[in-house]
Amino acid sequence: KAGVTQTPRYLIKTRGQQVTLSCSPISGHRSVSWYQQTPGQGLQFLFEYFSETQRNKGNFPGRFSGRQFSNSRSEMNVSTLELGDSALYLCASRTNTNTAADTQYFGPGTRLTVL
Amino acid sequence: GQQVMQIPQYQHVQEGEDFTTYCNSSTTLSNIQWYKQRPGGHPVFLIQLVKSGEVKKQKRLTFQFGEAKKNSSLHITATQTTDVGTYFCAGTTGWGKLQFGAGTQVVVTP
């Protein structure tokens, strides 16, 4: 099976712009989670989508949003970019029926730099 | 809210030595997972522990889940340069959301 893919891999934006990142989960995986990773804050949970519905949400401002499509692909959007949004954005998928005990498979990440 | 604390933040190890990284939660966990992230890479799943007191081994790695299901440890024996990376624990108390620890960054000196 192909792994989790994320596009683009690298992105440079300027403050005030918006950005959309894409994630394609492993085939058959219905849950997609997004994380922000920075050197100072570690892995911070953004949100999780399951069957096109946001199931869990982390403590991020409303500038961060996401969605999931019927084929389980997911996108996250960050509006009005700030310098502090520079980070590695990781997507993770899992099969997940109704339990939290599934393994998460991470994609390679999108490295966003905000200038 | 739930917090997962991981110590130490950094671990410098001489090749061949052993070390342990610890993960502690403020609340009871239903399961705990461990991930390894190599420099420049993404987190890769290592193992999951579910039962109270569970111990699992993967070659030189030993994972333990505490009796109260609030703490976990990863012990690596005879450290090798291939063990370099950041080790994350991630626990959950409920359905869906994993809470990651800050990670232990391991540097191995030959």
mmCIF file of C-alpha atoms in Angstrom:
data_model
loop_
_atom_site.group_PDB
_atom_site.id
_atom_site.type_symbol
_atom_site.label_atom_id
_atom_site.label_comp_id
_atom_site.label_asym_id
_atom_site.label_seq_id
_atom_site.Cartn_x
_atom_site.Cartn_y
_atom_site.Cartn_z
ATOM 1 C CA LYS A 1 0.000 0.000 0.000
ATOM 2 C CA ALA A 2 1.166 3.519 -0.663
ATOM 3 C CA GLY A 3 1.861 5.581 2.415
ATOM 4 C CA VAL A 4 0.407 8.876 3.484
ATOM 5 C CA THR A 5 1.228 11.600 0.998
ATOM 6 C CA GLN A 6 1.305 15.306 1.580
ATOM 7 C CA THR A 7 1.561 18.146 -0.884
ATOM 8 C CA PRO A 8 3.326 20.383 -1.248
ATOM 9 C CA ARG A 9 6.436 19.321 0.632
ATOM 10 C CA TYR A 10 7.784 22.830 0.978
ATOM 11 C CA LEU A 11 6.056 26.180 0.908
ATOM 12 C CA ILE A 12 7.136 29.759 1.412
ATOM 13 C CA LYS A 13 4.523 32.399 2.080
ATOM 14 C CA THR A 14 4.445 35.934 3.418
ATOM 15 C CA ARG A 15 2.566 37.268 6.386
ATOM 16 C CA GLY A 16 -1.106 37.855 5.749
ATOM 17 C CA GLN A 17 -1.394 35.302 2.998
ATOM 18 C CA GLN A 18 -3.338 32.084 3.260
ATOM 19 C CA VAL A 19 -2.251 28.552 2.499
ATOM 20 C CA THR A 20 -3.883 25.208 1.785
ATOM 21 C CA LEU A 21 -2.125 21.934 2.488
ATOM 22 C CA SER A 22 -3.267 18.576 1.209
ATOM 23 C CA CYS A 23 -3.086 15.076 2.638
ATOM 24 C CA SER A 24 -3.958 11.756 1.028
ATOM 25 C CA PRO A 25 -4.306 8.983 3.599
ATOM 26 C CA ILE A 26 -3.437 5.356 3.192
ATOM 27 C CA SER A 27 -6.082 3.577 1.161
ATOM 28 C CA GLY A 28 -8.858 2.369 3.445
ATOM 29 C CA HIS A 29 -7.997 4.768 6.257
ATOM 30 C CA ARG A 30 -10.921 6.975 7.178
ATOM 31 C CA SER A 31 -9.351 9.060 9.909
ATOM 32 C CA VAL A 32 -6.981 11.923 9.170
ATOM 33 C CA SER A 33 -5.323 14.011 11.855
ATOM 34 C CA TRP A 34 -3.220 17.123 11.463
ATOM 35 C CA TYR A 35 -0.335 18.192 13.672
ATOM 36 C CA GLN A 36 1.917 21.198 13.839
ATOM 37 C CA GLN A 37 5.519 20.541 14.766
ATOM 38 C CA THR A 38 7.889 23.277 15.846
ATOM 39 C CA PRO A 39 11.223 22.983 17.661
ATOM 40 C CA GLY A 40 9.915 24.752 20.723
ATOM 41 C CA GLN A 41 6.419 23.245 20.998
ATOM 42 C CA GLY A 42 6.832 19.696 19.780
ATOM 43 C CA LEU A 43 3.867 17.975 18.145
ATOM 44 C CA GLN A 44 0.685 19.936 18.617
ATOM 45 C CA PHE A 45 -2.642 18.416 17.613
ATOM 46 C CA LEU A 46 -4.693 20.558 15.267
ATOM 47 C CA PHE A 47 -7.755 18.484 14.412
ATOM 48 C CA GLU A 48 -8.990 15.092 13.326
ATOM 49 C CA TYR A 49 -11.461 14.247 10.603
ATOM 50 C CA PHE A 50 -13.383 11.042 10.249
ATOM 51 C CA SER A 51 -15.898 10.383 7.513
ATOM 52 C CA GLU A 52 -15.881 14.037 6.464
ATOM 53 C CA THR A 53 -16.655 15.264 9.981
ATOM 54 C CA GLN A 54 -14.341 17.006 12.382
ATOM 55 C CA ARG A 55 -14.229 14.721 15.371
ATOM 56 C CA ASN A 56 -11.620 16.359 17.569
ATOM 57 C CA LYS A 57 -10.018 19.751 17.696
ATOM 58 C CA GLY A 58 -6.908 21.094 19.358
ATOM 59 C CA ASN A 59 -6.310 24.527 20.828
ATOM 60 C CA PHE A 60 -5.564 26.536 17.728
ATOM 61 C CA PRO A 61 -7.168 29.784 16.598
ATOM 62 C CA GLY A 62 -9.922 29.851 14.017
ATOM 63 C CA ARG A 63 -7.402 30.793 11.326
ATOM 64 C CA PHE A 64 -6.656 27.081 11.177
ATOM 65 C CA SER A 65 -9.361 25.060 9.504
ATOM 66 C CA GLY A 66 -9.701 21.826 7.679
ATOM 67 C CA ARG A 67 -11.994 19.563 5.798
ATOM 68 C CA GLN A 68 -12.204 16.022 4.565
ATOM 69 C CA PHE A 69 -13.599 14.788 1.309
ATOM 70 C CA SER A 70 -15.629 11.677 0.573
ATOM 71 C CA ASN A 71 -12.476 9.853 -0.593
ATOM 72 C CA SER A 72 -10.908 10.599 2.834
ATOM 73 C CA ARG A 73 -8.422 13.083 1.427
ATOM 74 C CA SER A 74 -8.057 16.063 3.680
ATOM 75 C CA GLU A 75 -7.009 19.660 3.394
ATOM 76 C CA MET A 76 -6.051 22.168 6.009
ATOM 77 C CA ASN A 77 -6.138 25.892 5.520
ATOM 78 C CA VAL A 78 -4.377 28.617 7.406
ATOM 79 C CA SER A 79 -5.572 32.142 6.777
ATOM 80 C CA THR A 80 -3.838 35.427 7.578
ATOM 81 C CA LEU A 81 -0.488 33.765 8.084
ATOM 82 C CA GLU A 82 1.747 34.865 10.930
ATOM 83 C CA LEU A 83 5.477 34.383 11.367
ATOM 84 C CA GLY A 84 4.772 31.931 14.181
ATOM 85 C CA ASP A 85 2.923 29.650 11.781
ATOM 86 C CA SER A 86 6.257 28.549 10.318
ATOM 87 C CA ALA A 87 6.411 24.864 11.108
ATOM 88 C CA LEU A 88 6.313 21.341 9.806
ATOM 89 C CA TYR A 89 2.686 20.327 9.296
ATOM 90 C CA LEU A 90 2.173 16.610 9.601
ATOM 91 C CA CYS A 91 -0.791 14.600 8.545
ATOM 92 C CA ALA A 92 -1.485 11.168 9.976
ATOM 93 C CA SER A 93 -4.025 8.580 8.958
ATOM 94 C CA ARG A 94 -5.405 5.493 10.637
ATOM 95 C CA THR A 95 -8.146 2.961 10.033
ATOM 96 C CA ASN A 96 -10.053 3.821 13.179
ATOM 97 C CA THR A 97 -13.467 2.401 13.604
ATOM 98 C CA ASN A 98 -14.582 3.551 17.027
ATOM 99 C CA THR A 99 -11.457 3.290 19.081
ATOM 100 C CA ALA A 100 -8.459 5.460 19.715
ATOM 101 C CA ALA A 101 -6.193 2.454 19.740
ATOM 102 C CA ASP A 102 -5.226 2.495 16.094
ATOM 103 C CA THR A 103 -1.724 3.160 14.879
ATOM 104 C CA GLN A 104 -1.203 6.527 13.273
ATOM 105 C CA TYR A 105 0.785 6.582 10.046
ATOM 106 C CA PHE A 106 2.423 9.896 9.406
ATOM 107 C CA GLY A 107 3.099 11.540 6.087
ATOM 108 C CA PRO A 108 6.398 13.261 5.301
ATOM 109 C CA GLY A 109 4.986 16.653 6.208
ATOM 110 C CA THR A 110 4.767 20.058 4.586
ATOM 111 C CA ARG A 111 7.375 22.518 5.733
ATOM 112 C CA LEU A 112 5.820 25.973 5.753
ATOM 113 C CA THR A 113 7.969 29.053 6.048
ATOM 114 C CA VAL A 114 6.294 32.393 6.619
ATOM 115 C CA LEU A 115 8.377 35.450 5.811
ATOM 116 C CA GLY B 1 -6.771 19.228 30.712
ATOM 117 C CA GLN B 2 -4.848 16.105 29.990
ATOM 118 C CA GLN B 3 -1.123 16.523 29.749
ATOM 119 C CA VAL B 4 1.532 14.059 28.765
ATOM 120 C CA MET B 5 4.957 14.951 30.090
ATOM 121 C CA GLN B 6 8.099 13.343 28.775
ATOM 122 C CA ILE B 7 11.559 13.407 30.331
ATOM 123 C CA PRO B 8 14.345 13.971 29.700
ATOM 124 C CA GLN B 9 14.061 16.451 26.868
ATOM 125 C CA TYR B 10 17.572 15.639 25.695
ATOM 126 C CA GLN B 11 19.665 12.538 26.173
ATOM 127 C CA HIS B 12 23.320 12.280 25.231
ATOM 128 C CA VAL B 13 24.434 8.677 25.263
ATOM 129 C CA GLN B 14 27.767 7.017 24.663
ATOM 130 C CA GLU B 15 27.518 4.222 22.132
ATOM 131 C CA GLY B 16 27.012 0.956 23.942
ATOM 132 C CA GLU B 17 25.386 2.498 27.013
ATOM 133 C CA ASP B 18 21.781 2.102 28.123
ATOM 134 C CA PHE B 19 19.237 4.842 28.686
ATOM 135 C CA THR B 20 15.592 5.314 29.596
ATOM 136 C CA THR B 21 13.027 7.908 28.657
ATOM 137 C CA TYR B 22 9.907 8.414 30.716
ATOM 138 C CA CYS B 23 6.371 9.476 29.930
ATOM 139 C CA ASN B 24 3.881 10.626 32.576
ATOM 140 C CA SER B 25 0.247 11.566 32.271
ATOM 141 C CA SER B 26 -1.893 13.591 34.634
ATOM 142 C CA THR B 27 -4.821 11.279 33.898
ATOM 143 C CA THR B 28 -5.314 7.590 33.288
ATOM 144 C CA LEU B 29 -4.593 6.547 29.734
ATOM 145 C CA SER B 30 -6.487 3.965 27.739
ATOM 146 C CA ASN B 31 -3.377 3.203 25.737
ATOM 147 C CA ILE B 32 0.030 4.631 24.990
ATOM 148 C CA GLN B 33 1.977 4.624 21.775
ATOM 149 C CA TRP B 34 5.622 5.284 21.075
ATOM 150 C CA TYR B 35 7.004 6.864 17.939
ATOM 151 C CA LYS B 36 10.501 7.565 16.651
ATOM 152 C CA GLN B 37 11.388 10.484 14.448
ATOM 153 C CA ARG B 38 14.758 10.471 12.755
ATOM 154 C CA PRO B 39 16.379 13.849 12.019
ATOM 155 C CA GLY B 40 14.635 15.355 9.003
ATOM 156 C CA GLY B 41 12.014 12.624 8.983
ATOM 157 C CA HIS B 42 8.509 12.087 10.258
ATOM 158 C CA PRO B 43 7.310 10.138 13.298
ATOM 159 C CA VAL B 44 7.183 6.400 12.776
ATOM 160 C CA PHE B 45 5.095 4.130 14.962
ATOM 161 C CA LEU B 46 7.104 1.797 17.205
ATOM 162 C CA ILE B 47 4.654 0.109 19.536
ATOM 163 C CA GLN B 48 1.395 0.366 21.442
ATOM 164 C CA LEU B 49 0.731 -0.656 25.035
ATOM 165 C CA VAL B 50 -2.802 -1.178 26.264
ATOM 166 C CA LYS B 51 -2.813 -3.307 29.412
ATOM 167 C CA SER B 52 -1.839 -2.235 32.899
ATOM 168 C CA GLY B 53 1.717 -3.324 33.664
ATOM 169 C CA GLU B 54 2.321 -4.429 30.088
ATOM 170 C CA VAL B 55 5.905 -4.926 28.960
ATOM 171 C CA LYS B 56 6.895 -5.354 25.336
ATOM 172 C CA LYS B 57 10.294 -5.805 23.766
ATOM 173 C CA GLN B 58 11.612 -5.036 20.339
ATOM 174 C CA LYS B 59 15.211 -6.217 20.114
ATOM 175 C CA ARG B 60 17.131 -3.740 22.291
ATOM 176 C CA LEU B 61 14.036 -1.649 23.100
ATOM 177 C CA THR B 62 11.858 -2.412 26.128
ATOM 178 C CA PHE B 63 8.551 -0.609 26.587
ATOM 179 C CA GLN B 64 6.592 -0.603 29.814
ATOM 180 C CA PHE B 65 3.131 0.647 30.775
ATOM 181 C CA GLY B 66 2.627 1.457 34.425
ATOM 182 C CA GLU B 67 0.202 -0.366 36.677
ATOM 183 C CA ALA B 68 -1.944 2.756 37.046
ATOM 184 C CA LYS B 69 -1.795 3.383 33.296
ATOM 185 C CA LYS B 70 -0.490 6.876 33.916
ATOM 186 C CA ASN B 71 3.134 6.374 32.990
ATOM 187 C CA SER B 72 5.301 4.565 30.534
ATOM 188 C CA SER B 73 8.960 4.087 29.816
ATOM 189 C CA LEU B 74 11.210 3.193 26.936
ATOM 190 C CA HIS B 75 14.533 1.592 27.792
ATOM 191 C CA ILE B 76 17.218 1.106 25.141
ATOM 192 C CA THR B 77 20.163 -1.149 25.855
ATOM 193 C CA ALA B 78 23.552 -1.046 24.134
ATOM 194 C CA THR B 79 22.737 2.150 22.266
ATOM 195 C CA GLN B 80 23.811 2.311 18.642
ATOM 196 C CA THR B 81 24.200 5.262 16.286
ATOM 197 C CA THR B 82 21.052 4.086 14.518
ATOM 198 C CA ASP B 83 19.112 4.955 17.692
ATOM 199 C CA VAL B 84 19.616 8.659 17.047
ATOM 200 C CA GLY B 85 16.373 10.588 16.804
ATOM 201 C CA THR B 86 13.506 11.891 18.872
ATOM 202 C CA TYR B 87 11.289 9.439 20.708
ATOM 203 C CA PHE B 88 7.711 10.508 21.367
ATOM 204 C CA CYS B 89 5.136 8.925 23.577
ATOM 205 C CA ALA B 90 1.478 9.577 22.829
ATOM 206 C CA GLY B 91 -1.413 8.716 25.079
ATOM 207 C CA THR B 92 -5.134 8.991 24.881
ATOM 208 C CA THR B 93 -7.883 9.006 27.465
ATOM 209 C CA GLY B 94 -10.673 8.868 25.024
ATOM 210 C CA TRP B 95 -11.796 8.408 21.505
ATOM 211 C CA GLY B 96 -9.750 9.856 18.717
ATOM 212 C CA LYS B 97 -7.258 12.366 20.074
ATOM 213 C CA LEU B 98 -3.712 11.410 20.898
ATOM 214 C CA GLN B 99 -1.761 13.676 23.229
ATOM 215 C CA PHE B 100 1.903 13.657 22.360
ATOM 216 C CA GLY B 101 4.705 14.223 24.801
ATOM 217 C CA ALA B 102 7.363 16.783 23.900
ATOM 218 C CA GLY B 103 9.771 14.022 22.952
ATOM 219 C CA THR B 104 13.223 12.944 24.033
ATOM 220 C CA GLN B 105 15.936 13.897 21.585
ATOM 221 C CA VAL B 106 18.655 11.267 21.635
ATOM 222 C CA VAL B 107 22.204 11.978 20.528
ATOM 223 C CA VAL B 108 24.658 9.105 20.398
ATOM 224 C CA THR B 109 28.366 9.666 20.724
ATOM 225 C CA PRO B 110 30.530 7.026 19.028
#
